[in-house]
């Protein structure tokens, strides 16, 4: 287990079972693949823009032609748990662009999600022109909920384009390990080989990086794409091996933040590269469940963390000034999916179960504090106010700077104390209460 975690950037032994109850995966997400909707006819509905001014909230500016009044929930606001069959229905996930969004100032989470979806479609759709199917290598069949969020976003994207998923495989060994012979049996004229995105391009989690460029080299007859990644090498010279492999291939490398893209420019200059948002945003907007605590913490406990390790809830509670301690409830959780025994079905179904579980976990907090990128991203999908802390190499800060800097009700912090104070201020806005922490 620890070896798997080390390869994929998961927490190495962080346990908070005494702080928070485990959350079961959804039964509804265990539908079989046979229940997938056979048609992709769920097109984006024609929209009518309201006459409200640009100063109004973004989520109120979009009105659909099939709404009887402005209070109805738009069709793209999904309810948990997300079902397997819904991944085929684009209108449940893809949010129409809003031409009346403000040019300056903050944006609602609905507007930010829509912008990032449209950017993803604009950049990636041409990469699949003339293709009808794809295989996805290195499915994240492990406990990190964030990597599963990326994977189900990738599935929504390929379904939106009408591409057939013909093969998915793991890079973690075992019976589902990627089989080169099976992959080479697909027609290169119609098939794209896609490498799962994430934050493992580099030498921090080096095993997967080496496995990826090995498989890429073995599939030289195919058009290939690496879905968006954060890229970081502690030793830049280690980038030379994958660079030499990729420059001989028909492969497009996607970076999900500006420093990662610059790294590709400097070290993978002979390979096609794109700057694209994280694929989890293709899941669209999701209605959060009712919170049960005021502030919910999700903190790393691995080698990407720059914060004190093995934090306990009592330590975090002690950081509250005495005059507000009794008025605020808090929870602390890890980012690992624990109900492994109940994972069932295809890789896609297993990823969806972990994604639903992550949404439920974050829904516990009225406000979130986290140093994990996908706590930021999934909190955005859920519309939950949150405070961002960073990891070892600026992954969260870089992503926010590039894509989500205009998002309302999201702030950054550099220390636990600062994060807690800012979370209390967000909580004051949510509950219309003055806690007296100035």
XYZ file of C-alpha atoms in Angstrom:
438
model
C 0.000 0.000 0.000
C 2.726 2.503 0.892
C 4.486 1.769 -2.391
C 1.331 2.524 -4.348
C 0.815 5.738 -2.426
C 4.374 6.829 -3.094
C 3.967 6.340 -6.825
C 0.827 8.402 -7.058
C 1.430 11.230 -4.636
C -0.930 10.087 -1.933
C -0.664 10.579 1.778
C 1.807 8.126 3.320
C 0.054 6.864 6.412
C -2.059 9.853 7.424
C -4.836 8.638 9.728
C -7.661 10.753 11.056
C -10.206 8.035 11.811
C -10.631 9.380 15.342
C -11.410 12.842 13.968
C -14.052 12.063 11.396
C -16.302 9.169 10.436
C -15.641 7.287 7.202
C -17.974 8.022 4.312
C -19.355 5.193 2.251
C -19.308 5.216 -1.518
C -22.661 5.737 -3.189
C -24.715 2.707 -4.142
C -26.195 4.650 -7.023
C -22.770 5.056 -8.589
C -22.403 1.275 -8.849
C -24.628 0.980 -11.917
C -23.270 -1.291 -14.595
C -21.894 0.066 -17.816
C -24.806 -1.499 -19.665
C -27.024 1.203 -18.168
C -25.140 3.972 -19.927
C -27.396 6.050 -22.097
C -26.957 4.994 -25.703
C -27.378 8.438 -27.183
C -25.273 11.557 -26.900
C -28.195 13.639 -28.096
C -28.212 15.620 -24.867
C -26.956 18.800 -26.472
C -26.371 22.054 -24.680
C -29.730 23.745 -24.469
C -30.265 27.061 -26.186
C -29.935 29.796 -23.614
C -31.599 33.142 -23.162
C -29.657 35.743 -21.275
C -31.511 37.810 -18.730
C -31.541 41.595 -18.890
C -29.806 41.887 -15.545
C -26.771 44.105 -15.396
C -23.239 42.810 -15.282
C -23.084 43.734 -11.629
C -25.445 40.918 -10.644
C -24.339 37.469 -9.582
C -23.158 35.252 -12.425
C -25.331 32.309 -11.438
C -28.387 34.578 -11.812
C -27.414 35.897 -15.247
C -27.923 32.607 -17.084
C -31.501 31.601 -17.854
C -32.574 28.592 -19.926
C -35.355 28.624 -22.487
C -37.113 25.694 -20.788
C -37.363 27.415 -17.399
C -40.765 28.579 -16.258
C -39.277 30.996 -13.731
C -35.895 32.209 -12.599
C -35.982 30.119 -9.403
C -35.783 26.732 -11.078
C -32.478 24.904 -10.876
C -30.713 24.905 -14.275
C -30.246 21.443 -15.831
C -26.475 21.602 -15.424
C -26.594 21.789 -11.594
C -26.170 18.136 -10.659
C -27.258 16.388 -7.470
C -25.103 13.926 -5.555
C -24.419 11.118 -6.074
C -23.473 11.457 -9.740
C -24.616 8.356 -11.603
C -22.547 6.394 -14.084
C -25.099 6.817 -16.867
C -25.047 10.612 -16.487
C -21.429 10.781 -17.685
C -22.819 10.272 -21.203
C -25.162 13.278 -21.080
C -23.303 16.447 -21.978
C -26.097 18.839 -20.964
C -25.746 17.678 -17.347
C -22.074 18.643 -17.241
C -21.192 21.260 -19.863
C -22.302 24.761 -18.807
C -23.163 27.180 -21.642
C -20.894 30.236 -21.871
C -22.351 33.484 -20.552
C -21.501 36.487 -22.784
C -22.781 38.854 -20.082
C -20.264 37.829 -17.462
C -18.356 40.768 -15.955
C -15.149 41.760 -17.723
C -13.605 42.751 -14.393
C -14.139 41.717 -10.804
C -15.072 38.379 -9.316
C -16.946 35.554 -11.030
C -19.359 33.004 -9.634
C -18.246 29.395 -9.512
C -20.723 28.664 -12.336
C -19.015 31.206 -14.601
C -15.525 29.957 -13.742
C -16.469 26.332 -14.443
C -18.024 27.326 -17.768
C -14.957 29.326 -18.815
C -12.599 26.468 -18.035
C -14.786 23.933 -19.817
C -14.901 26.088 -22.939
C -11.121 26.551 -22.840
C -10.623 22.795 -22.520
C -12.920 22.049 -25.453
C -11.278 24.726 -27.605
C -7.743 23.445 -26.955
C -8.308 19.689 -26.958
C -11.053 19.020 -29.517
C -8.725 19.481 -32.536
C -6.394 16.839 -31.086
C -9.034 14.173 -31.702
C -10.110 15.220 -35.188
C -10.705 12.221 -37.421
C -10.519 9.752 -34.517
C -13.376 7.631 -33.243
C -11.972 5.916 -30.163
C -9.291 6.088 -27.505
C -7.558 4.108 -24.818
C -6.641 5.652 -21.458
C -3.414 4.482 -19.849
C -2.555 4.606 -16.143
C -6.020 4.787 -14.639
C -5.620 6.041 -11.034
C -6.993 2.953 -9.319
C -5.872 4.040 -5.867
C -7.299 5.886 -2.877
C -6.622 9.517 -3.852
C -10.001 11.068 -4.610
C -8.491 13.935 -6.629
C -6.996 11.691 -9.301
C -10.369 9.994 -9.673
C -11.972 13.427 -10.166
C -9.601 13.998 -13.080
C -10.441 10.615 -14.562
C -14.214 11.039 -14.559
C -13.694 14.496 -16.097
C -11.712 12.827 -18.869
C -14.602 10.408 -19.417
C -17.120 13.271 -19.673
C -14.849 14.961 -22.213
C -14.506 11.928 -24.483
C -18.241 11.217 -24.256
C -18.966 14.833 -25.209
C -16.863 14.368 -28.350
C -18.590 11.069 -29.162
C -15.388 9.046 -28.750
C -15.583 5.417 -27.702
C -13.439 4.261 -24.784
C -12.070 0.938 -26.016
C -9.456 0.191 -23.359
C -8.458 1.427 -19.903
C -5.611 0.069 -17.852
C -3.602 0.566 -14.687
C 0.116 1.266 -14.293
C 0.088 -0.264 -10.809
C 0.656 -3.894 -11.746
C -1.742 -6.804 -11.363
C -4.273 -8.225 -13.856
C -5.325 -4.797 -15.114
C -1.802 -3.651 -15.942
C -1.455 -2.013 -19.356
C -0.934 -4.686 -22.013
C 1.137 -3.469 -24.971
C -0.101 -6.297 -27.223
C -3.740 -5.392 -26.563
C -3.045 -1.715 -27.119
C -1.249 -2.372 -30.404
C -4.259 -4.326 -31.680
C -6.224 -1.084 -32.144
C -6.159 0.708 -35.481
C -3.792 3.728 -35.364
C -5.958 5.489 -37.960
C -8.932 5.675 -35.609
C -7.425 5.391 -32.110
C -5.798 7.927 -29.789
C -3.649 6.722 -26.902
C -4.381 9.025 -23.952
C -2.266 9.241 -20.812
C -4.152 10.143 -17.627
C -3.544 13.666 -16.273
C -2.638 14.766 -12.760
C 0.357 15.927 -10.765
C 2.910 13.186 -11.301
C 4.960 14.485 -14.263
C 8.408 14.874 -12.719
C 10.721 13.192 -10.245
C 8.788 13.568 -6.974
C 6.676 10.510 -7.803
C 9.207 9.156 -10.281
C 7.977 5.593 -10.837
C 4.905 6.670 -12.754
C 6.869 9.191 -14.821
C 9.230 6.439 -15.995
C 6.365 4.029 -16.697
C 4.536 6.671 -18.732
C 7.353 7.504 -21.115
C 8.126 3.777 -21.489
C 4.562 3.076 -22.658
C 4.579 6.157 -24.877
C 7.708 4.893 -26.608
C 6.121 1.479 -27.165
C 3.123 3.072 -28.911
C 5.002 5.148 -31.479
C 2.566 4.242 -34.282
C -0.274 6.110 -32.557
C -1.322 9.682 -32.019
C -0.984 10.259 -28.272
C -2.003 12.907 -25.767
C -1.032 13.524 -22.172
C -4.007 15.049 -20.379
C -3.174 18.175 -18.296
C -0.418 17.770 -15.714
C 1.468 19.826 -13.151
C 5.171 19.367 -13.893
C 8.022 19.587 -11.405
C 11.533 18.143 -11.412
C 13.779 18.571 -8.413
C 16.627 17.549 -10.716
C 15.971 19.073 -14.145
C 18.441 16.709 -15.807
C 16.005 13.860 -15.189
C 13.655 15.445 -17.724
C 16.043 14.541 -20.553
C 14.944 10.885 -20.723
C 11.221 11.523 -21.365
C 12.117 14.481 -23.591
C 14.183 12.249 -25.897
C 11.307 9.757 -26.079
C 8.544 12.302 -26.665
C 10.344 14.277 -29.378
C 10.244 11.201 -31.648
C 6.486 10.693 -31.169
C 3.227 12.177 -32.385
C 2.271 13.265 -28.875
C 0.762 16.412 -27.367
C 1.762 17.316 -23.807
C -0.753 19.363 -21.796
C 0.298 21.499 -18.845
C -2.324 22.750 -16.397
C -0.458 25.827 -15.110
C 1.878 28.472 -16.504
C 5.157 27.343 -14.818
C 4.562 23.779 -16.042
C 3.972 25.073 -19.574
C 7.164 27.140 -19.368
C 9.039 24.030 -18.257
C 7.773 22.207 -21.356
C 8.891 25.103 -23.541
C 12.375 24.991 -22.052
C 12.883 21.231 -21.802
C 10.458 19.623 -24.303
C 10.822 22.201 -27.070
C 10.511 19.657 -29.896
C 7.206 18.295 -28.629
C 3.780 19.869 -29.155
C 2.437 21.433 -25.959
C -0.784 23.045 -24.766
C -1.911 24.986 -21.695
C -5.202 23.424 -20.554
C -7.210 23.460 -17.268
C -7.498 20.391 -15.079
C -9.891 17.844 -16.573
C -11.960 17.563 -13.364
C -13.739 20.788 -14.377
C -15.477 18.842 -17.147
C -17.666 17.311 -14.417
C -19.471 20.653 -14.146
C -21.383 22.238 -11.262
C -22.686 20.068 -8.430
C -25.134 20.933 -5.668
C -23.380 20.539 -2.353
C -24.947 18.532 0.463
C -25.790 20.114 3.819
C -22.720 20.854 5.967
C -22.367 19.440 9.471
C -19.428 21.582 10.675
C -18.491 25.208 10.150
C -14.891 24.644 9.005
C -13.541 21.425 7.515
C -9.790 20.861 7.074
C -8.186 18.582 4.459
C -4.385 18.551 4.842
C -1.623 16.649 3.094
C 0.622 14.348 5.102
C 3.089 13.357 2.391
C 6.297 14.668 0.872
C 4.465 17.423 -1.043
C 3.373 19.038 2.230
C 5.143 22.098 3.638
C 2.938 22.218 6.746
C 3.418 20.416 10.076
C 2.667 16.702 9.693
C 0.035 14.640 11.527
C -2.073 17.584 12.609
C -4.843 16.826 15.060
C -8.191 18.563 15.358
C -7.489 19.639 18.930
C -4.338 21.468 17.769
C -6.282 23.330 15.096
C -9.079 24.192 17.521
C -6.508 25.661 19.919
C -5.559 28.234 17.257
C -8.946 29.914 17.611
C -9.022 32.958 19.891
C -10.751 32.130 23.150
C -13.665 34.457 22.497
C -14.754 32.568 19.358
C -13.861 28.961 20.215
C -17.300 28.043 21.528
C -19.107 29.388 18.478
C -17.326 27.457 15.698
C -17.379 23.727 14.951
C -14.553 22.112 13.021
C -13.678 18.809 11.386
C -10.497 17.275 10.011
C -10.235 14.646 7.304
C -7.764 13.049 4.944
C -8.087 12.809 1.170
C -8.015 9.030 0.879
C -10.972 6.844 -0.023
C -11.152 4.149 2.656
C -14.042 1.930 1.546
C -11.850 -0.055 -0.858
C -13.633 -3.343 -0.204
C -16.871 -2.004 -1.709
C -15.352 -0.686 -4.944
C -17.036 -2.465 -7.836
C -17.354 -2.459 -11.606
C -15.264 -0.852 -14.289
C -12.374 1.542 -13.752
C -14.730 4.401 -14.594
C -17.282 3.268 -12.027
C -14.601 2.909 -9.360
C -13.294 6.405 -10.091
C -16.831 7.798 -9.917
C -17.393 6.194 -6.520
C -14.261 7.888 -5.199
C -15.271 11.211 -6.779
C -18.743 11.084 -5.192
C -17.084 10.269 -1.894
C -14.794 13.303 -2.223
C -17.774 15.572 -2.913
C -19.544 14.230 0.167
C -16.445 14.695 2.304
C -16.005 18.343 1.295
C -19.729 19.018 1.680
C -19.286 18.463 5.408
C -17.766 21.910 5.824
C -19.549 25.226 5.412
C -16.024 26.503 4.651
C -13.022 24.388 3.581
C -9.311 24.819 4.363
C -6.928 22.644 2.333
C -3.493 22.407 0.740
C -4.682 19.925 -1.907
C -5.331 21.130 -5.448
C -8.417 18.982 -5.909
C -9.927 20.154 -2.661
C -9.786 23.581 -4.319
C -11.166 22.267 -7.621
C -13.962 20.112 -6.195
C -14.913 22.835 -3.711
C -15.257 25.095 -6.758
C -17.523 22.557 -8.493
C -19.615 22.455 -5.308
C -19.598 26.227 -4.826
C -18.108 25.952 -1.314
C -16.134 28.949 0.033
C -12.584 27.884 0.843
C -9.080 28.867 1.854
C -6.152 27.527 -0.161
C -2.783 26.558 1.264
C 0.041 25.515 -1.033
C 2.174 22.415 -1.508
C 5.931 22.007 -1.818
C 6.335 23.404 -5.332
C 3.484 25.866 -5.762
C 0.996 23.539 -7.463
C -2.103 25.065 -5.852
C -0.919 28.672 -6.136
C 0.121 28.231 -9.784
C -3.225 26.717 -10.747
C -5.217 29.394 -8.954
C -3.129 32.158 -10.523
C -3.732 30.817 -14.041
C -7.389 29.781 -13.941
C -9.376 30.602 -10.797
C -8.019 33.932 -9.522
C -11.358 35.700 -10.168
C -13.373 33.125 -8.271
C -15.475 34.660 -5.507
C -15.306 33.411 -1.905
C -11.851 31.847 -2.339
C -8.725 33.179 -0.632
C -5.121 32.048 -0.216
C -3.056 31.734 2.959
C 0.516 30.716 3.805
C 0.157 29.479 7.399
C -2.411 27.457 9.316
C -3.170 30.415 11.591
C -3.729 32.762 8.649
C -5.879 30.159 6.901
C -8.081 29.728 9.957
C -8.574 33.469 10.384
C -9.553 33.862 6.713
C -11.886 30.868 6.976
C -13.634 32.498 9.933
C -14.118 35.653 7.868
C -15.640 33.581 5.032
C -17.841 31.897 7.616
C -19.021 35.282 8.836
C -20.215 36.081 5.294
C -21.945 32.704 4.993
C -23.752 32.865 8.331
C -24.012 36.652 8.679
C -22.395 36.430 12.112
C -19.583 38.551 13.557
C -17.176 36.256 15.422
C -15.054 39.150 16.584
C -11.737 37.962 15.102
C -10.181 41.118 13.679
